[in-house]
Each structure stands twice: as C-alpha cells, then as structure tokens.
GROMACS .gro file of C-alpha atoms in nm:
model
  299
    1MET     CA    1  -0.893  -3.809  -7.896
    2GLU     CA    2  -0.667  -3.772  -7.601
    3ARG     CA    3  -0.811  -3.942  -7.291
    4PRO     CA    4  -0.933  -3.691  -7.044
    5ASP     CA    5  -0.775  -3.680  -6.689
    6LEU     CA    6  -0.957  -3.852  -6.414
    7SER     CA    7  -0.928  -3.550  -6.194
    8ASP     CA    8  -1.102  -3.338  -6.451
    9LEU     CA    9  -1.389  -3.601  -6.478
   10ASP     CA   10  -1.426  -3.599  -6.107
   11ALA     CA   11  -1.435  -3.220  -6.113
   12PHE     CA   12  -1.714  -3.235  -6.372
   13VAL     CA   13  -1.916  -3.474  -6.169
   14ALA     CA   14  -1.873  -3.268  -5.853
   15VAL     CA   15  -1.990  -2.933  -6.018
   16ALA     CA   16  -2.279  -3.111  -6.185
   17HIS     CA   17  -2.406  -3.269  -5.861
   18ALA     CA   18  -2.359  -2.942  -5.678
   19ARG     CA   19  -2.520  -2.731  -5.948
   20GLY     CA   20  -2.251  -2.480  -5.900
   21PHE     CA   21  -1.897  -2.415  -5.891
   22ARG     CA   22  -1.891  -2.256  -5.535
   23GLY     CA   23  -2.084  -2.537  -5.370
   24ALA     CA   24  -1.859  -2.796  -5.544
   25ALA     CA   25  -1.547  -2.603  -5.432
   26THR     CA   26  -1.659  -2.592  -5.076
   27ALA     CA   27  -1.720  -2.959  -5.070
   28ARG     CA   28  -1.397  -3.052  -5.226
   29LYS     CA   29  -1.185  -2.792  -5.037
   30VAL     CA   30  -1.053  -2.653  -5.374
   31SER     CA   31  -1.106  -2.316  -5.542
   32ALA     CA   32  -1.400  -2.254  -5.775
   33SER     CA   33  -1.161  -2.133  -6.052
   34ALA     CA   34  -0.962  -2.455  -6.026
   35LEU     CA   35  -1.288  -2.640  -6.081
   36SER     CA   36  -1.390  -2.422  -6.370
   37GLU     CA   37  -1.051  -2.463  -6.534
   38ALA     CA   38  -1.083  -2.842  -6.498
   39VAL     CA   39  -1.439  -2.844  -6.657
   40ARG     CA   40  -1.318  -2.615  -6.937
   41ARG     CA   41  -1.014  -2.842  -6.993
   42LEU     CA   42  -1.247  -3.155  -7.022
   43GLU     CA   43  -1.503  -2.979  -7.249
   44ALA     CA   44  -1.205  -2.870  -7.489
   45ARG     CA   45  -1.079  -3.228  -7.503
   46LEU     CA   46  -1.415  -3.384  -7.557
   47ASP     CA   47  -1.509  -3.092  -7.796
   48VAL     CA   48  -1.855  -3.050  -7.653
   49ARG     CA   49  -2.026  -2.836  -7.388
   50LEU     CA   50  -2.115  -3.036  -7.080
   51LEU     CA   51  -2.255  -2.755  -6.858
   52ASN     CA   52  -2.498  -2.473  -6.910
   53ARG     CA   53  -2.353  -2.166  -6.707
   54THR     CA   54  -2.556  -1.867  -6.588
   55THR     CA   55  -2.492  -1.615  -6.328
   56ARG     CA   56  -2.763  -1.812  -6.121
   57SER     CA   57  -2.727  -2.185  -6.186
   58VAL     CA   58  -2.509  -2.445  -6.346
   59THR     CA   59  -2.696  -2.739  -6.525
   60PRO     CA   60  -2.568  -3.018  -6.731
   61THR     CA   61  -2.638  -3.006  -7.112
   62ASP     CA   62  -2.790  -3.313  -7.272
   63ALA     CA   63  -2.444  -3.440  -7.340
   64GLY     CA   64  -2.331  -3.356  -6.981
   65ALA     CA   65  -2.649  -3.536  -6.834
   66ARG     CA   66  -2.556  -3.851  -7.037
   67LEU     CA   67  -2.192  -3.835  -6.933
   68LEU     CA   68  -2.296  -3.783  -6.578
   69GLU     CA   69  -2.541  -4.078  -6.573
   70ARG     CA   70  -2.247  -4.312  -6.692
   71LEU     CA   71  -1.963  -4.144  -6.511
   72SER     CA   72  -2.098  -4.126  -6.152
   73PRO     CA   73  -2.123  -4.501  -6.087
   74ALA     CA   74  -1.787  -4.557  -6.269
   75LEU     CA   75  -1.605  -4.302  -6.030
   76ASP     CA   76  -1.789  -4.462  -5.728
   77GLY     CA   77  -1.634  -4.795  -5.851
   78VAL     CA   78  -1.288  -4.646  -5.858
   79ALA     CA   79  -1.337  -4.503  -5.498
   80GLU     CA   80  -1.453  -4.837  -5.386
   81ALA     CA   81  -1.171  -5.013  -5.541
   82LEU     CA   82  -0.917  -4.771  -5.370
   83ASP     CA   83  -1.107  -4.822  -5.044
   84VAL     CA   84  -1.051  -5.196  -5.027
   85VAL     CA   85  -0.686  -5.093  -4.930
   86ASN     CA   86  -0.826  -4.974  -4.597
   87ALA     CA   87  -0.890  -5.340  -4.489
   88TYR     CA   88  -0.514  -5.386  -4.463
   89ARG     CA   89  -0.459  -5.096  -4.232
   90ASP     CA   90  -0.481  -5.095  -3.869
   91THR     CA   91  -0.726  -4.813  -3.876
   92PRO     CA   92  -0.902  -4.669  -4.167
   93THR     CA   93  -0.819  -4.358  -4.335
   94GLY     CA   94  -1.004  -4.115  -4.563
   95THR     CA   95  -1.295  -3.885  -4.543
   96LEU     CA   96  -1.634  -3.947  -4.392
   97ARG     CA   97  -1.904  -3.710  -4.507
   98LEU     CA   98  -2.220  -3.661  -4.319
   99ASN     CA   99  -2.533  -3.455  -4.362
  100VAL     CA  100  -2.716  -3.373  -4.034
  101PRO     CA  101  -2.990  -3.122  -3.927
  102GLY     CA  102  -2.900  -2.845  -3.696
  103ILE     CA  103  -3.020  -3.004  -3.374
  104ILE     CA  104  -2.797  -3.303  -3.438
  105ALA     CA  105  -2.501  -3.091  -3.493
  106ARG     CA  106  -2.557  -2.905  -3.181
  107VAL     CA  107  -2.637  -3.153  -2.916
  108VAL     CA  108  -2.607  -3.515  -3.043
  109LEU     CA  109  -2.299  -3.542  -3.286
  110PRO     CA  110  -2.026  -3.341  -3.103
  111PRO     CA  111  -1.949  -3.595  -2.825
  112ILE     CA  112  -1.980  -3.886  -3.067
  113ALA     CA  113  -1.764  -3.725  -3.330
  114ALA     CA  114  -1.494  -3.624  -3.075
  115ASP     CA  115  -1.461  -3.980  -2.939
  116PHE     CA  116  -1.454  -4.126  -3.277
  117LEU     CA  117  -1.206  -3.912  -3.423
  118LYS     CA  118  -0.969  -3.962  -3.117
  119THR     CA  119  -1.023  -4.341  -3.188
  120HIS     CA  120  -0.970  -4.321  -3.560
  121PRO     CA  121  -0.705  -4.043  -3.625
  122GLY     CA  122  -0.663  -4.139  -3.987
  123VAL     CA  123  -1.028  -4.022  -4.074
  124THR     CA  124  -1.138  -3.663  -4.155
  125LEU     CA  125  -1.498  -3.595  -4.079
  126GLU     CA  126  -1.690  -3.339  -4.291
  127VAL     CA  127  -2.026  -3.250  -4.146
  128ALA     CA  128  -2.277  -3.057  -4.372
  129VAL     CA  129  -2.561  -2.906  -4.160
  130GLU     CA  130  -2.905  -2.884  -4.340
  131ASP     CA  131  -3.249  -2.890  -4.207
  132SER     CA  132  -3.411  -2.961  -4.537
  133PHE     CA  133  -3.453  -3.310  -4.682
  134VAL     CA  134  -3.137  -3.421  -4.877
  135ASP     CA  135  -3.084  -3.706  -5.093
  136VAL     CA  136  -2.748  -3.800  -4.934
  137LEU     CA  137  -2.631  -4.033  -5.209
  138ALA     CA  138  -2.711  -3.783  -5.488
  139ALA     CA  139  -2.544  -3.518  -5.293
  140ARG     CA  140  -2.225  -3.737  -5.260
  141PHE     CA  141  -2.249  -3.790  -4.881
  142ASP     CA  142  -2.157  -4.122  -4.712
  143ALA     CA  143  -2.441  -4.105  -4.474
  144GLY     CA  144  -2.689  -3.880  -4.304
  145VAL     CA  145  -2.869  -3.838  -3.978
  146ARG     CA  146  -3.244  -3.767  -3.968
  147TYR     CA  147  -3.556  -3.854  -3.769
  148GLU     CA  148  -3.764  -4.164  -3.846
  149GLU     CA  149  -4.026  -3.993  -4.056
  150ARG     CA  150  -3.757  -3.860  -4.294
  151LEU     CA  151  -3.575  -4.186  -4.377
  152GLU     CA  152  -3.581  -4.310  -4.726
  153GLN     CA  153  -3.707  -4.668  -4.766
  154ASP     CA  154  -3.403  -4.817  -4.937
  155MET     CA  155  -3.173  -4.701  -4.657
  156ILE     CA  156  -3.039  -4.879  -4.342
  157ALA     CA  157  -3.118  -4.694  -4.019
  158LEU     CA  158  -2.899  -4.722  -3.719
  159PRO     CA  159  -3.009  -4.547  -3.392
  160ILE     CA  160  -2.781  -4.273  -3.293
  161GLY     CA  161  -2.803  -4.045  -2.982
  162PRO     CA  162  -3.092  -4.046  -2.740
  163ARG     CA  163  -3.384  -4.275  -2.831
  164VAL     CA  164  -3.656  -4.037  -2.704
  165GLN     CA  165  -3.663  -3.675  -2.712
  166ARG     CA  166  -3.930  -3.410  -2.647
  167PHE     CA  167  -4.058  -3.079  -2.764
  168ALA     CA  168  -4.058  -2.840  -2.475
  169ALA     CA  169  -4.200  -2.501  -2.414
  170GLY     CA  170  -4.086  -2.212  -2.209
  171ALA     CA  171  -4.080  -1.831  -2.165
  172ALA     CA  172  -3.880  -1.576  -1.969
  173PRO     CA  173  -3.996  -1.501  -1.599
  174ALA     CA  174  -4.074  -1.137  -1.695
  175TYR     CA  175  -4.298  -1.238  -1.980
  176LEU     CA  176  -4.493  -1.489  -1.775
  177ALA     CA  177  -4.530  -1.208  -1.496
  178SER     CA  178  -4.674  -0.984  -1.745
  179ARG     CA  179  -4.894  -1.221  -1.959
  180GLY     CA  180  -4.974  -1.496  -1.734
  181VAL     CA  181  -4.882  -1.870  -1.748
  182PRO     CA  182  -5.046  -2.083  -2.021
  183ARG     CA  183  -5.183  -2.398  -1.875
  184HIS     CA  184  -5.335  -2.560  -2.191
  185PRO     CA  185  -5.193  -2.549  -2.543
  186ARG     CA  186  -5.506  -2.354  -2.678
  187ASP     CA  187  -5.398  -2.075  -2.432
  188LEU     CA  188  -5.109  -2.005  -2.650
  189LEU     CA  189  -5.343  -1.856  -2.911
  190GLU     CA  190  -5.375  -1.563  -2.658
  191HIS     CA  191  -4.998  -1.532  -2.620
  192ALA     CA  192  -4.698  -1.394  -2.810
  193CYS     CA  193  -4.527  -1.704  -2.962
  194ILE     CA  194  -4.167  -1.720  -3.129
  195ARG     CA  195  -4.194  -1.942  -3.433
  196HIS     CA  196  -3.947  -2.145  -3.643
  197ARG     CA  197  -3.953  -2.169  -4.024
  198PHE     CA  198  -3.773  -2.432  -4.212
  199PRO     CA  199  -3.555  -2.358  -4.532
  200SER     CA  200  -3.829  -2.514  -4.730
  201GLY     CA  201  -4.068  -2.232  -4.619
  202SER     CA  202  -4.289  -2.453  -4.408
  203MET     CA  203  -4.389  -2.340  -4.049
  204PRO     CA  204  -4.528  -2.646  -3.884
  205VAL     CA  205  -4.795  -2.602  -3.620
  206TRP     CA  206  -4.706  -2.669  -3.254
  207GLU     CA  207  -4.815  -3.008  -3.148
  208PHE     CA  208  -4.874  -3.114  -2.780
  209GLU     CA  209  -4.988  -3.442  -2.634
  210GLN     CA  210  -5.128  -3.558  -2.299
  211ASP     CA  211  -5.291  -3.888  -2.214
  212GLY     CA  212  -5.329  -3.989  -2.580
  213GLU     CA  213  -5.495  -3.653  -2.660
  214ILE     CA  214  -5.304  -3.448  -2.929
  215VAL     CA  215  -5.371  -3.076  -2.968
  216ARG     CA  216  -5.238  -2.880  -3.250
  217VAL     CA  217  -5.214  -2.498  -3.240
  218ASP     CA  218  -5.095  -2.235  -3.489
  219PRO     CA  219  -5.004  -1.936  -3.261
  220LYS     CA  220  -4.881  -1.597  -3.374
  221GLY     CA  221  -4.604  -1.373  -3.244
  222PRO     CA  222  -4.348  -1.119  -3.281
  223LEU     CA  223  -4.078  -1.320  -3.456
  224VAL     CA  224  -4.042  -1.592  -3.719
  225SER     CA  225  -3.686  -1.730  -3.787
  226THR     CA  226  -3.492  -2.016  -3.947
  227SER     CA  227  -3.227  -1.949  -3.685
  228VAL     CA  228  -3.283  -2.140  -3.338
  229ASP     CA  229  -3.023  -1.898  -3.190
  230MET     CA  230  -3.229  -1.610  -3.283
  231GLU     CA  231  -3.546  -1.788  -3.136
  232VAL     CA  232  -3.375  -1.871  -2.805
  233GLY     CA  233  -3.244  -1.513  -2.780
  234ALA     CA  234  -3.581  -1.373  -2.836
  235ALA     CA  235  -3.730  -1.599  -2.568
  236LEU     CA  236  -3.461  -1.498  -2.325
  237ALA     CA  237  -3.531  -1.137  -2.394
  238GLY     CA  238  -3.896  -1.193  -2.300
  239LEU     CA  239  -4.063  -1.161  -2.630
  240GLY     CA  240  -4.280  -1.472  -2.596
  241VAL     CA  241  -4.320  -1.845  -2.547
  242LEU     CA  242  -4.090  -2.077  -2.742
  243ALA     CA  243  -4.158  -2.434  -2.830
  244THR     CA  244  -3.847  -2.633  -2.954
  245PHE     CA  245  -3.620  -2.918  -2.869
  246GLU     CA  246  -3.602  -2.978  -2.495
  247GLU     CA  247  -3.209  -2.992  -2.528
  248LEU     CA  248  -3.201  -2.630  -2.658
  249LEU     CA  249  -3.390  -2.505  -2.375
  250ALA     CA  250  -3.269  -2.726  -2.074
  251PRO     CA  251  -2.968  -2.513  -1.992
  252HIS     CA  252  -3.184  -2.199  -1.973
  253PHE     CA  253  -3.448  -2.391  -1.757
  254LYS     CA  254  -3.161  -2.485  -1.520
  255SER     CA  255  -3.026  -2.139  -1.493
  256GLY     CA  256  -3.381  -1.986  -1.430
  257ALA     CA  257  -3.342  -1.761  -1.744
  258LEU     CA  258  -3.646  -1.952  -1.882
  259VAL     CA  259  -3.932  -2.119  -1.703
  260PRO     CA  260  -4.094  -2.431  -1.839
  261VAL     CA  261  -4.461  -2.412  -1.919
  262MET     CA  262  -4.720  -2.691  -1.987
  263GLU     CA  263  -4.455  -2.955  -1.905
  264ASP     CA  264  -4.741  -3.222  -1.880
  265TRP     CA  265  -4.823  -3.152  -2.256
  266TRP     CA  266  -4.459  -3.193  -2.381
  267GLN     CA  267  -4.469  -3.438  -2.655
  268PRO     CA  268  -4.210  -3.720  -2.686
  269PHE     CA  269  -4.085  -3.851  -3.016
  270SER     CA  270  -3.840  -4.108  -3.150
  271GLY     CA  271  -3.479  -4.015  -3.154
  272PRO     CA  272  -3.253  -3.980  -3.456
  273TYR     CA  273  -3.098  -4.253  -3.682
  274LEU     CA  274  -2.782  -4.270  -3.888
  275TYR     CA  275  -2.883  -4.387  -4.221
  276TYR     CA  276  -2.685  -4.512  -4.534
  277ALA     CA  277  -2.727  -4.711  -4.841
  278GLY     CA  278  -2.752  -5.087  -4.789
  279ARG     CA  279  -2.699  -5.187  -5.143
  280ARG     CA  280  -2.356  -5.058  -5.207
  281HIS     CA  281  -1.997  -5.086  -5.090
  282VAL     CA  282  -1.946  -4.929  -4.740
  283PRO     CA  283  -1.636  -4.719  -4.729
  284GLY     CA  284  -1.380  -4.782  -4.467
  285PRO     CA  285  -1.445  -4.457  -4.271
  286LEU     CA  286  -1.815  -4.520  -4.273
  287ARG     CA  287  -1.783  -4.878  -4.164
  288ALA     CA  288  -1.560  -4.764  -3.879
  289PHE     CA  289  -1.821  -4.505  -3.783
  290ILE     CA  290  -2.108  -4.751  -3.803
  291ASP     CA  291  -1.912  -5.013  -3.576
  292PHE     CA  292  -1.824  -4.711  -3.336
  293VAL     CA  293  -2.197  -4.597  -3.287
  294LYS     CA  294  -2.316  -4.969  -3.239
  295ALA     CA  295  -2.038  -5.022  -2.978
  296ARG     CA  296  -2.119  -4.696  -2.814
  297ARG     CA  297  -2.486  -4.795  -2.787
  298GLU     CA  298  -2.403  -5.134  -2.632
  299ASN     CA  299  -2.183  -4.977  -2.358
   0.00000   0.00000   0.00000
C-alpha cells in the first residue's frame, strides 16, 4: 500500500475534529472542496471509509475513530518538532489560535493583540469567538480565554485583562421617565427588561449584590437575544432595562444615552484568564504570547 500523504492525514484530522468540511475549511483557510478531495484520496489509498457524510453532519466511522485516536497525537508531535526551530529565531513565527468569549473579543483582547502583533510580526493570530464552553485542545486551539468558573482543572490559568469586573444595569432616560427608576433588584419584576440567551439555550437569572446580600431575579421583557449589539440597541431605543458587562454600557453612561440604575447593587466578579495545557509542549507563538501577557501585567 502506498504511504498516504501527510497533508491528507492532516486534512482528515481537521475535518474529523470540526465535524464538517466547512468548519475545517474556515479554520484552515482552505476550500471545503480541497479538504473533501484530500479525504477521498486518503480513503482510496487506505481502501476504507473514514468518515460518514450526511447533509447535516460528518462523523468518523469506527475505522476513522481508531485512526483519529492514534493520528492526532502523532501530528501534534510533528508540529512540536517543527516548532523547536522557533527557538533559533530572534522572534517566533507561526500561527496562534485562541478561543475567546464575545466580551473578551470586544473590550479585553484588542489592545493586547495589537501590541503583541507589533512586537512579534512573524506571528499570525487567529481568534474564534464563542460564548459556549469549548474544549480548546480537542478543537485544536492553542489556548482560550474564559472566566474562573469555566476553567478546566488540568489547565494553567494566567490572568489577562482587568482583575475585577462588574455587571451593570441601565436604561434610557425616556424609559425611566415613563416607568420610574428601580431602586431594588426586585423592582425589576415590574419593569420591562432586555435579556441575554447563550448559544447553549440557557438564560441566567440576573444577580445583584450589596453588603453580602445576594438577590437573584428573573425579570421579563420585550426582547431576548444572543446578540449584545441587539440588546444594547434595544436599551438605547428605550425598550427597557439592560443588565450586562459594565464595559459595554460605560460609553453610553458617559454620553448620557443610558442612565445607571441600582449602582450600589452592581455585582463584582473576577476578571478573565488565559488558559492552556500544562502537560504538553508550548508552541513558540503561544510561549511568546504568555510571556507578553505576563510582562504587560508587571508593567
């Protein structure tokens, strides 16, 4: 049997992990047809079907699952071996793949990423924005950014961005003029509230805190969305009270387009962490980013 091409094996792993050709193509910046052809070529050389394809999903066959189990660490080893060369360069080169939630992509990562890429012009940064929980290693990311309660136990966590954040609440002046100003979290049960739903389908209750007292409310309102842009726009239009990250509302508080409400009840929480596997080789671009984040915090 002719030995398969390494690029075809890599294409199979990418598609199997992504559970689809389009997702893998987006991550690898190649066409879905090129990946499809590579997998077909690999299956022909091995004379066995590796992937079950339907219009809705792509899943490994039994043979494909066994190959994936053995092949993934082998390809990781090849990448690690090649990355050793980075130690002999003045600056690392390669791609750094991060998975971050939307709030991080909006207000935390942009200034850090801009300074990092200016310092390390040989690195390409790829950022995937997902608010749902993601196993960064299984999804082939180098690292992720999440909040403390979302960290996996076997990962190393490095503080990144602000160490304390708050959930804030606000509404448009016209709304407050017509409906009154809530003074206590339970007052929100009598107000129109704009809610956020995560991609998982969950819609957490609003939590407020004052002098150790925690109050949770589940208010109703005219809009539920997975888009913070939609939610902020609705609040600006006077549709109701919005509770979300303070950083998203602060510019509108400053301009007067929104008015803070119940500020003495805004709950603080720990800031985000960069997390990565501690039991494997750290690629050059990731090592450079870790060192950069550490140095930035010390300055």
